[in-house]
């Protein structure tokens, strides 16, 4: 045991004595059982914030404080010890049961579940544990009927724990001070003013005994509940309890209107009144605090999302079910050329003309399929790409609230995809289209109904095997690269050049003119034959090509054109090579 632990236990004993003595003096009838017993709540609140190894020290403090208070006020001897012992099981059970419900941030009542747990342990189980022995002691000491003793003891201890434990727990944990410091000057004045109204109204109601105005303090209490939350509500109920208990024990206040039934009926009536105040406002206050905490978390999360979005290229946009922008987070300027604030209230079709239809389609698809996602990839007018991923969103009550879109600049990814696609369709040696790439584009051209005229030229290098045999494969590769370069230089941008494999090339000429197609092919044949191929290791090689040309006519498919062009190519080779032959 440390000196600090001992000093805290001594403080607990002193505070217990002060509360117990004042409560016995002010709220008990001729020294009998007090109407409300807050002293146990002090020790329970302290135990909730101390290690369980120190709990026996606090139980001893409660025993000493209780005994000293009873001896000082009632002059009791052995009875003081018996009354003190009867409270120990209640304190221990309440502390043990409530300890498991304290949240990570040291809050006792933080949601509806914790309220139910608190009422069960503090309002039922813990006071029930002390009622039998305590009521029996009161019967023996004061001659109070056992039935009345049981009822008054149970209600007094239950109300004491329910009303005062949260207050002392928050007080010892520094939550009242922290809450007060966090408020602005105006908010502090509002807090003090609301509590002052509660005190004034409660004092006015319990000062008079002519009218049953017990309902009046409920009005400022409800206002405190909604404006100040659980901390303010608990303090307000405690103030009403203190004012009402003192007034009732002195025969004043609306409760005295039932004095003809006897003191114990007055006490029971007042206890029921306090229980009503507490149990009607406690769940409301806890629910409001839970909702405030949720809203704070949502606000923090929204701020974090804004910071994250603004520091990245991601844009988050919320759309209403009708497609209007409700929220924007991130850099909207780089994507839509407008600030995020300017987009609020805009219709999805007005964001940018080039992407309006695609965004609306994805929005509708996300709404129609709430469990899935809808993705739109859009190329902007400046050549950039954006990717928008839509999913349905819901409000805090689970009601459909529209969609949320994550929009990002996908230009780099699309360029990379295009580069990979081009690489997959490019001949590694010559840089022209490979067989797969050429055939894909050739088949698309044939299938396109808008195609008005195309021609296909098959080209083969004459005596290429001899080049490989005489000069080696590196020389053959150099010849193929040079011929491919000359083919590309002689055709137009709309034409396609490919290598089918080996020394065989193919050209798709997009022209409906037979004269133009033949002119290009003859120019290619002449160009290859007119200039020798220079090899890196100092030699020159003369190369020639043969070419077969076929025109596309209605009903002629891909295989047909290749077959006819191939036949024309071999006719050129049989006719002496280094020439063009047109398919019949």
XYZ file of C-alpha atoms in Angstrom:
584
model
C 0.000 0.000 0.000
C 1.411 3.372 -1.002
C 1.070 6.641 0.855
C -1.084 7.967 -2.002
C -3.484 5.012 -1.701
C -3.734 5.503 2.043
C -4.428 9.221 1.665
C -7.197 8.531 -0.872
C -8.763 5.973 1.450
C -8.643 8.473 4.345
C -10.284 11.062 2.091
C -12.973 8.510 1.214
C -13.610 7.870 4.909
C -13.873 11.603 5.589
C -16.227 12.252 2.705
C -18.327 9.222 3.625
C -18.610 10.526 7.202
C -19.629 14.003 6.052
C -22.315 12.755 3.651
C -23.634 10.109 6.015
C -23.829 12.473 9.005
C -25.539 15.246 7.025
C -27.941 12.788 5.381
C -28.927 11.221 8.717
C -29.400 14.654 10.228
C -31.394 16.164 7.362
C -33.396 13.282 5.823
C -34.146 10.822 8.617
C -37.156 10.932 10.914
C -36.201 10.951 14.600
C -32.838 9.338 13.770
C -34.284 6.398 11.796
C -33.429 5.313 8.225
C -32.536 8.173 5.877
C -34.740 8.756 2.847
C -31.784 8.883 0.417
C -28.351 7.402 1.138
C -25.600 8.933 -1.083
C -22.611 7.975 1.093
C -22.174 4.499 -0.463
C -21.948 6.119 -3.907
C -18.794 7.993 -2.884
C -16.881 4.803 -2.114
C -18.273 2.940 -5.146
C -17.163 5.776 -7.439
C -13.663 5.754 -5.917
C -13.360 1.964 -6.168
C -14.308 2.079 -9.849
C -11.153 4.113 -10.490
C -8.750 2.190 -8.255
C -7.122 -1.265 -8.668
C -9.098 -4.110 -7.126
C -6.208 -4.813 -4.784
C -7.012 -1.541 -2.994
C -10.733 -2.228 -2.615
C -10.460 -3.677 0.937
C -8.936 -0.362 2.005
C -11.977 1.535 0.726
C -14.381 -0.921 2.316
C -12.632 -0.284 5.622
C -12.925 3.469 4.988
C -16.680 3.066 4.409
C -17.062 1.037 7.600
C -15.205 3.631 9.680
C -17.012 6.586 8.075
C -20.411 4.969 8.557
C -19.740 4.038 12.165
C -18.416 7.485 13.015
C -21.444 9.209 11.418
C -23.944 7.041 13.289
C -22.167 7.546 16.599
C -21.939 11.299 16.033
C -25.582 11.851 15.026
C -27.481 8.968 16.611
C -25.201 8.211 19.520
C -25.482 4.529 18.631
C -22.982 2.028 19.977
C -22.969 -1.538 18.670
C -25.720 -0.552 16.246
C -23.303 1.779 14.464
C -21.033 -1.161 13.645
C -23.999 -3.244 12.471
C -25.237 -0.451 10.180
C -21.732 -0.009 8.782
C -21.316 -3.738 8.130
C -24.685 -3.935 6.362
C -23.497 -1.444 3.712
C -20.302 -3.311 2.764
C -21.910 -6.041 0.573
C -23.834 -3.357 -1.289
C -20.685 -1.318 -2.000
C -18.669 -4.369 -3.080
C -21.371 -5.785 -5.383
C -22.054 -2.389 -6.983
C -18.358 -1.757 -7.637
C -17.788 -5.264 -9.005
C -20.833 -5.164 -11.293
C -20.265 -1.638 -12.601
C -16.493 -2.021 -13.137
C -17.080 -4.234 -16.182
C -19.340 -1.626 -17.786
C -16.932 1.317 -17.630
C -15.859 2.275 -21.160
C -12.282 2.596 -22.389
C -12.472 6.377 -21.926
C -13.627 5.912 -18.282
C -17.314 6.679 -18.872
C -19.867 4.910 -16.693
C -22.991 5.643 -18.756
C -22.042 5.807 -22.416
C -24.886 4.002 -24.220
C -28.277 2.381 -23.639
C -26.691 -0.960 -22.736
C -24.594 0.625 -19.988
C -27.718 2.329 -18.599
C -29.530 -1.010 -18.301
C -26.469 -2.569 -16.647
C -26.185 0.366 -14.254
C -29.853 0.182 -13.214
C -29.603 -3.582 -12.641
C -26.513 -3.460 -10.417
C -27.084 -0.121 -8.637
C -30.856 -0.064 -8.490
C -31.623 -3.707 -7.830
C -28.916 -6.233 -7.007
C -26.524 -4.176 -4.836
C -29.156 -2.556 -2.546
C -30.956 -5.887 -2.253
C -27.763 -7.394 -0.819
C -27.768 -4.966 2.129
C -31.492 -4.561 2.704
C -32.140 -7.621 4.894
C -29.428 -7.061 7.467
C -29.816 -3.266 7.357
C -33.600 -3.336 7.798
C -33.258 -5.823 10.656
C -30.747 -3.527 12.357
C -33.081 -0.535 11.909
C -35.943 -2.547 13.379
C -33.878 -3.476 16.391
C -32.421 0.038 16.878
C -35.413 2.270 16.091
C -38.369 -0.034 16.539
C -39.422 0.648 12.960
C -41.791 -2.022 11.517
C -39.784 -4.541 9.536
C -41.844 -4.103 6.343
C -41.361 -0.342 6.359
C -37.681 -0.788 7.188
C -37.162 -3.080 4.203
C -38.959 -0.742 1.779
C -37.324 2.492 2.979
C -33.821 0.975 3.233
C -33.953 -0.582 -0.240
C -35.335 2.570 -1.872
C -32.911 4.894 -0.038
C -29.829 2.868 -0.980
C -30.982 2.257 -4.561
C -31.692 5.944 -5.105
C -28.417 6.894 -3.468
C -26.428 4.699 -5.865
C -28.498 5.611 -8.920
C -28.453 9.370 -8.347
C -25.013 9.945 -6.841
C -22.676 7.250 -8.230
C -22.524 8.750 -11.761
C -22.011 12.228 -10.289
C -19.112 11.235 -8.041
C -17.591 9.003 -10.729
C -17.573 11.884 -13.214
C -16.326 14.264 -10.507
C -13.409 12.033 -9.446
C -12.539 11.222 -13.075
C -12.287 14.931 -13.841
C -15.041 14.761 -16.461
C -16.964 17.736 -15.053
C -13.817 19.858 -15.034
C -12.814 18.663 -18.494
C -16.291 19.366 -19.860
C -16.352 22.829 -18.288
C -12.913 23.692 -19.664
C -13.879 22.533 -23.158
C -16.814 24.944 -23.298
C -16.663 28.494 -24.524
C -17.510 31.394 -22.229
C -21.062 31.555 -23.571
C -21.525 27.804 -23.132
C -20.298 27.984 -19.532
C -22.784 30.739 -18.749
C -25.529 28.691 -20.357
C -24.597 25.661 -18.246
C -24.614 27.645 -15.007
C -27.865 29.367 -15.966
C -29.658 26.089 -16.704
C -28.548 24.529 -13.408
C -29.552 27.732 -11.601
C -33.025 27.474 -13.150
C -33.284 23.889 -11.864
C -32.314 25.017 -8.340
C -34.713 27.978 -8.354
C -37.637 25.944 -9.708
C -37.003 23.028 -7.316
C -36.665 25.403 -4.344
C -39.888 27.192 -5.299
C -41.804 23.916 -5.703
C -40.590 22.312 -2.457
C -40.911 25.507 -0.437
C -44.696 25.546 -0.713
C -47.098 22.877 0.488
C -50.359 24.095 -1.025
C -50.252 22.696 -4.563
C -49.051 19.337 -5.979
C -46.486 20.897 -8.320
C -44.032 17.993 -8.434
C -44.277 17.936 -12.220
C -42.837 21.466 -12.561
C -39.126 20.556 -11.991
C -39.443 18.064 -14.830
C -39.589 20.924 -17.358
C -36.146 22.490 -16.660
C -34.761 18.963 -16.155
C -35.788 17.984 -19.679
C -34.207 21.178 -21.007
C -30.964 20.319 -19.178
C -31.071 16.780 -20.584
C -31.241 17.952 -24.180
C -28.808 20.844 -23.799
C -26.173 19.479 -21.403
C -26.354 15.696 -21.803
C -25.842 13.110 -19.101
C -23.344 15.086 -16.997
C -25.758 17.995 -16.651
C -28.784 15.728 -16.140
C -27.171 13.816 -13.295
C -26.170 17.004 -11.518
C -29.666 18.457 -11.948
C -31.357 15.312 -10.557
C -28.945 15.348 -7.611
C -29.817 18.970 -6.878
C -33.552 18.236 -7.020
C -33.038 15.193 -4.780
C -31.113 17.191 -2.193
C -33.597 20.095 -2.134
C -36.609 17.804 -2.106
C -35.262 15.463 0.572
C -34.462 18.270 3.006
C -37.839 19.918 2.431
C -39.765 16.663 2.786
C -38.031 15.708 6.029
C -39.004 19.093 7.476
C -42.641 18.753 6.499
C -42.527 21.158 3.559
C -43.157 20.728 -0.140
C -45.837 18.972 -2.190
C -44.951 15.582 -0.687
C -46.249 16.797 2.684
C -49.763 16.802 1.204
C -49.853 13.059 1.969
C -48.683 13.578 5.582
C -51.995 12.259 6.864
C -50.804 8.845 5.739
C -47.728 9.018 7.982
C -44.049 9.834 7.631
C -43.117 6.550 5.956
C -45.694 7.078 3.224
C -44.180 10.540 2.614
C -40.709 9.011 2.380
C -41.839 6.280 0.016
C -43.724 8.795 -2.126
C -40.656 11.027 -2.393
C -38.467 8.045 -3.282
C -40.856 7.020 -6.058
C -40.782 10.619 -7.329
C -36.976 10.623 -7.495
C -36.967 7.239 -9.182
C -39.386 8.606 -11.788
C -37.156 11.623 -12.457
C -34.050 9.491 -12.777
C -35.392 6.574 -14.798
C -37.206 8.774 -17.318
C -34.277 11.091 -17.987
C -31.340 8.699 -17.656
C -32.047 6.659 -20.850
C -32.805 9.840 -22.793
C -29.574 11.482 -21.660
C -27.528 8.340 -22.409
C -29.081 8.040 -25.882
C -28.363 11.700 -26.613
C -24.762 11.318 -25.442
C -24.399 8.199 -27.568
C -25.725 10.063 -30.590
C -23.466 13.057 -29.895
C -20.478 10.721 -29.653
C -21.504 9.088 -32.930
C -21.884 12.466 -34.618
C -18.478 13.520 -33.299
C -16.920 10.359 -34.700
C -18.655 10.907 -38.021
C -17.456 14.519 -38.093
C -13.893 13.423 -37.310
C -14.093 10.739 -39.974
C -15.459 13.237 -42.492
C -12.625 15.659 -41.691
C -10.118 12.839 -42.103
C -11.678 11.893 -45.442
C -11.482 15.517 -46.609
C -7.822 15.760 -45.579
C -7.008 12.460 -47.261
C -8.913 13.334 -50.415
C -7.397 16.810 -50.645
C -3.871 15.408 -50.325
C -4.426 12.840 -53.063
C -5.874 12.727 -56.544
C -9.105 11.103 -55.348
C -12.387 13.012 -55.488
C -15.356 11.861 -53.375
C -18.784 13.020 -54.499
C -22.167 12.272 -52.882
C -25.194 12.300 -55.145
C -28.837 12.436 -54.087
C -31.175 9.759 -55.509
C -32.138 12.271 -58.207
C -28.484 12.776 -59.157
C -27.661 16.124 -57.544
C -24.327 16.732 -55.829
C -24.765 16.958 -52.046
C -21.163 16.665 -50.796
C -17.706 16.914 -52.342
C -14.309 16.099 -50.850
C -11.018 16.382 -52.703
C -9.478 18.189 -55.643
C -12.372 18.826 -57.999
C -10.465 21.401 -60.047
C -8.042 18.905 -61.599
C -10.892 16.651 -62.727
C -13.846 18.933 -63.461
C -12.095 22.302 -63.680
C -14.252 23.694 -60.859
C -13.876 23.976 -57.095
C -15.584 21.504 -54.787
C -17.898 24.208 -53.445
C -19.045 25.124 -56.957
C -20.179 21.549 -57.562
C -22.631 21.473 -54.636
C -26.191 21.390 -55.968
C -25.159 20.624 -59.553
C -26.961 17.941 -61.521
C -24.797 15.002 -62.504
C -25.536 15.700 -66.172
C -24.089 19.209 -65.834
C -20.695 18.253 -64.365
C -18.967 17.819 -67.716
C -20.613 17.124 -71.042
C -18.197 14.449 -72.213
C -18.767 12.283 -69.141
C -22.355 13.162 -68.178
C -24.072 10.112 -69.689
C -21.506 7.637 -68.359
C -21.711 9.088 -64.825
C -25.499 9.030 -64.836
C -25.558 5.430 -66.066
C -23.183 4.350 -63.294
C -25.256 6.265 -60.718
C -28.456 4.530 -61.825
C -26.733 1.138 -61.922
C -25.492 1.612 -58.340
C -29.020 2.504 -57.201
C -30.505 -0.535 -58.967
C -27.894 -2.833 -57.415
C -27.356 -1.576 -53.823
C -25.083 -4.487 -52.921
C -22.702 -3.982 -55.833
C -20.594 -1.327 -57.533
C -20.799 0.448 -60.870
C -17.628 1.608 -62.611
C -17.348 4.124 -65.431
C -14.100 4.777 -67.330
C -14.240 8.001 -69.317
C -11.767 9.704 -71.657
C -11.881 13.480 -71.303
C -11.480 15.967 -74.127
C -7.873 16.720 -73.179
C -6.906 13.054 -73.495
C -6.952 12.303 -69.773
C -8.942 9.410 -68.342
C -11.039 9.316 -65.154
C -12.434 6.296 -63.351
C -15.630 6.732 -61.294
C -16.731 3.956 -58.914
C -20.327 4.333 -57.654
C -21.996 2.543 -54.768
C -25.290 3.117 -52.980
C -25.187 4.891 -49.588
C -27.585 5.055 -46.654
C -28.230 7.501 -43.810
C -27.881 6.794 -40.067
C -31.391 5.282 -39.970
C -30.705 2.878 -42.822
C -32.720 4.830 -45.385
C -31.441 5.013 -48.971
C -29.694 8.370 -49.487
C -28.334 8.179 -53.048
C -24.857 7.186 -54.176
C -21.255 8.041 -53.452
C -18.695 8.145 -56.243
C -14.948 7.754 -55.900
C -13.459 9.565 -58.898
C -9.775 9.455 -59.698
C -7.435 10.321 -62.532
C -6.769 7.040 -64.336
C -4.624 8.489 -67.118
C -1.385 6.820 -66.086
C -3.054 3.454 -65.674
C -4.824 3.700 -69.020
C -1.590 4.706 -70.734
C 0.141 1.775 -69.108
C -2.632 -0.566 -70.197
C -2.359 0.815 -73.713
C 1.403 0.343 -73.674
C 1.015 -3.241 -72.506
C -1.634 -3.899 -75.142
C 0.583 -2.369 -77.818
C 3.529 -4.454 -76.612
C 1.412 -7.604 -76.804
C 0.505 -6.765 -80.417
C 3.945 -5.540 -81.529
C 6.612 -7.604 -83.251
C 9.654 -7.488 -80.986
C 12.212 -7.567 -83.804
C 10.818 -5.049 -86.277
C 8.452 -2.866 -84.197
C 5.492 -3.353 -86.568
C 2.315 -5.247 -85.625
C 2.756 -8.940 -84.911
C 0.449 -11.572 -86.368
C -2.144 -11.360 -83.547
C -2.212 -7.563 -83.556
C -2.554 -7.295 -87.313
C -5.233 -10.006 -87.595
C -7.310 -8.369 -84.845
C -7.365 -5.040 -86.679
C -7.821 -6.698 -90.084
C -10.855 -8.670 -88.895
C -12.327 -5.528 -87.321
C -11.919 -3.653 -90.611
C -13.641 -6.403 -92.582
C -16.511 -6.577 -90.055
C -17.013 -2.789 -90.013
C -20.016 -1.954 -92.152
C -18.616 1.525 -92.723
C -15.610 0.079 -94.565
C -15.789 1.284 -98.201
C -12.532 0.057 -99.673
C -9.485 -1.859 -98.464
C -6.689 -3.873 -100.054
C -4.354 -6.497 -98.616
C -0.711 -6.882 -99.669
C 1.383 -9.939 -98.712
C 5.187 -9.438 -98.937
C 7.963 -12.010 -98.819
C 11.727 -11.348 -98.833
C 13.319 -12.950 -101.855
C 15.927 -15.631 -101.126
C 15.956 -14.755 -97.401
C 17.288 -18.208 -96.490
C 20.423 -17.500 -98.506
C 20.994 -14.269 -96.573
C 20.842 -16.167 -93.284
C 23.096 -18.940 -94.626
C 25.695 -16.605 -96.156
C 25.808 -13.807 -93.585
C 24.299 -15.296 -90.437
C 21.076 -14.716 -88.517
C 22.124 -11.315 -87.098
C 22.425 -10.084 -90.669
C 19.034 -11.576 -91.500
C 17.497 -9.777 -88.514
C 19.049 -6.503 -89.657
C 17.532 -6.988 -93.128
C 14.077 -7.636 -91.665
C 14.282 -4.514 -89.467
C 15.323 -2.335 -92.396
C 12.638 -3.692 -94.734
C 9.984 -3.129 -92.040
C 11.180 0.475 -91.637
C 10.978 1.062 -95.393
C 7.461 -0.405 -95.559
C 6.288 1.912 -92.776
C 7.881 4.948 -94.437
C 6.117 4.291 -97.756
C 2.552 3.751 -96.498
C 0.131 6.316 -95.092
C -0.857 6.869 -91.482
C -4.196 5.157 -92.086
C -2.538 1.970 -93.354
C -1.298 -0.926 -91.174
C 1.966 -2.856 -91.466
C 2.470 -6.223 -89.811
C 4.847 -9.162 -89.715
C 3.132 -12.531 -89.943
C 6.279 -14.447 -89.085
C 9.707 -15.269 -90.555
C 10.328 -13.037 -93.558
C 6.651 -12.532 -94.387
C 5.078 -9.073 -94.034
C 1.524 -7.857 -94.620
C 0.002 -4.445 -95.332
C -3.609 -3.346 -94.973
C -4.202 -0.450 -97.356
C -7.263 1.646 -96.553
C -8.175 2.783 -100.033
C -10.840 1.898 -102.496
C -8.671 2.934 -105.455
C -6.887 0.096 -107.230
C -4.472 2.589 -108.795
C -3.454 4.008 -105.386
C -3.015 0.539 -103.892
C -0.878 -0.665 -106.813
C 1.155 2.535 -106.769
C 2.036 2.108 -103.094
C 3.017 -1.554 -103.559
C 5.234 -0.833 -106.616
C 6.897 2.008 -104.756
C 7.650 -0.346 -101.842
C 9.139 -3.009 -104.135
C 11.336 -0.429 -105.857
C 12.414 1.197 -102.580
C 13.630 -2.091 -101.074
C 15.572 -3.078 -104.190
C 17.101 0.350 -104.817
C 19.084 0.662 -101.604
C 21.353 -1.929 -100.039
C 20.926 -2.753 -96.347
C 23.870 -1.518 -94.313
C 24.959 -3.942 -91.576
C 26.424 -2.669 -88.291
C 29.593 -4.732 -88.771
C 30.528 -3.032 -92.050
C 28.866 -5.030 -94.850
C 26.144 -4.173 -97.351
C 23.444 -6.620 -98.425
C 21.160 -6.191 -101.419
C 17.593 -7.338 -100.680
C 14.454 -7.646 -102.794
C 10.814 -8.452 -102.088
C 7.879 -9.966 -103.883
C 4.352 -8.666 -103.297
C 0.844 -10.089 -103.828
C -2.103 -7.659 -103.783
C -5.832 -8.362 -103.409
C -8.775 -5.963 -103.372
C -11.683 -6.414 -101.029
C -15.019 -7.036 -102.662
C -18.418 -7.775 -101.130
C -18.634 -11.276 -99.666
C -14.858 -11.722 -99.439
C -13.811 -12.698 -95.905
C -10.501 -12.533 -94.058
C -9.341 -16.014 -95.016
C -10.397 -15.489 -98.590
C -8.368 -12.305 -98.927
C -5.288 -13.863 -97.332
C -5.574 -16.890 -99.573
C -5.924 -14.769 -102.715
C -3.080 -12.450 -101.701
C -0.879 -15.471 -100.993
C -1.645 -16.903 -104.415
C -0.705 -13.579 -106.016
C 2.522 -13.485 -103.984
C 3.683 -16.872 -105.212
C 2.747 -15.900 -108.756
C 5.152 -12.958 -108.361
C 7.893 -15.321 -107.164
C 7.320 -17.711 -110.064
C 7.504 -14.776 -112.448
C 11.021 -13.851 -111.367
C 10.575 -12.155 -107.946
C 11.156 -8.477 -107.115
C 7.754 -7.510 -108.472
C 4.055 -6.998 -107.728
C 1.277 -9.352 -108.775
C -2.415 -8.478 -108.346
C -4.881 -11.289 -107.571
C -7.305 -12.003 -110.356
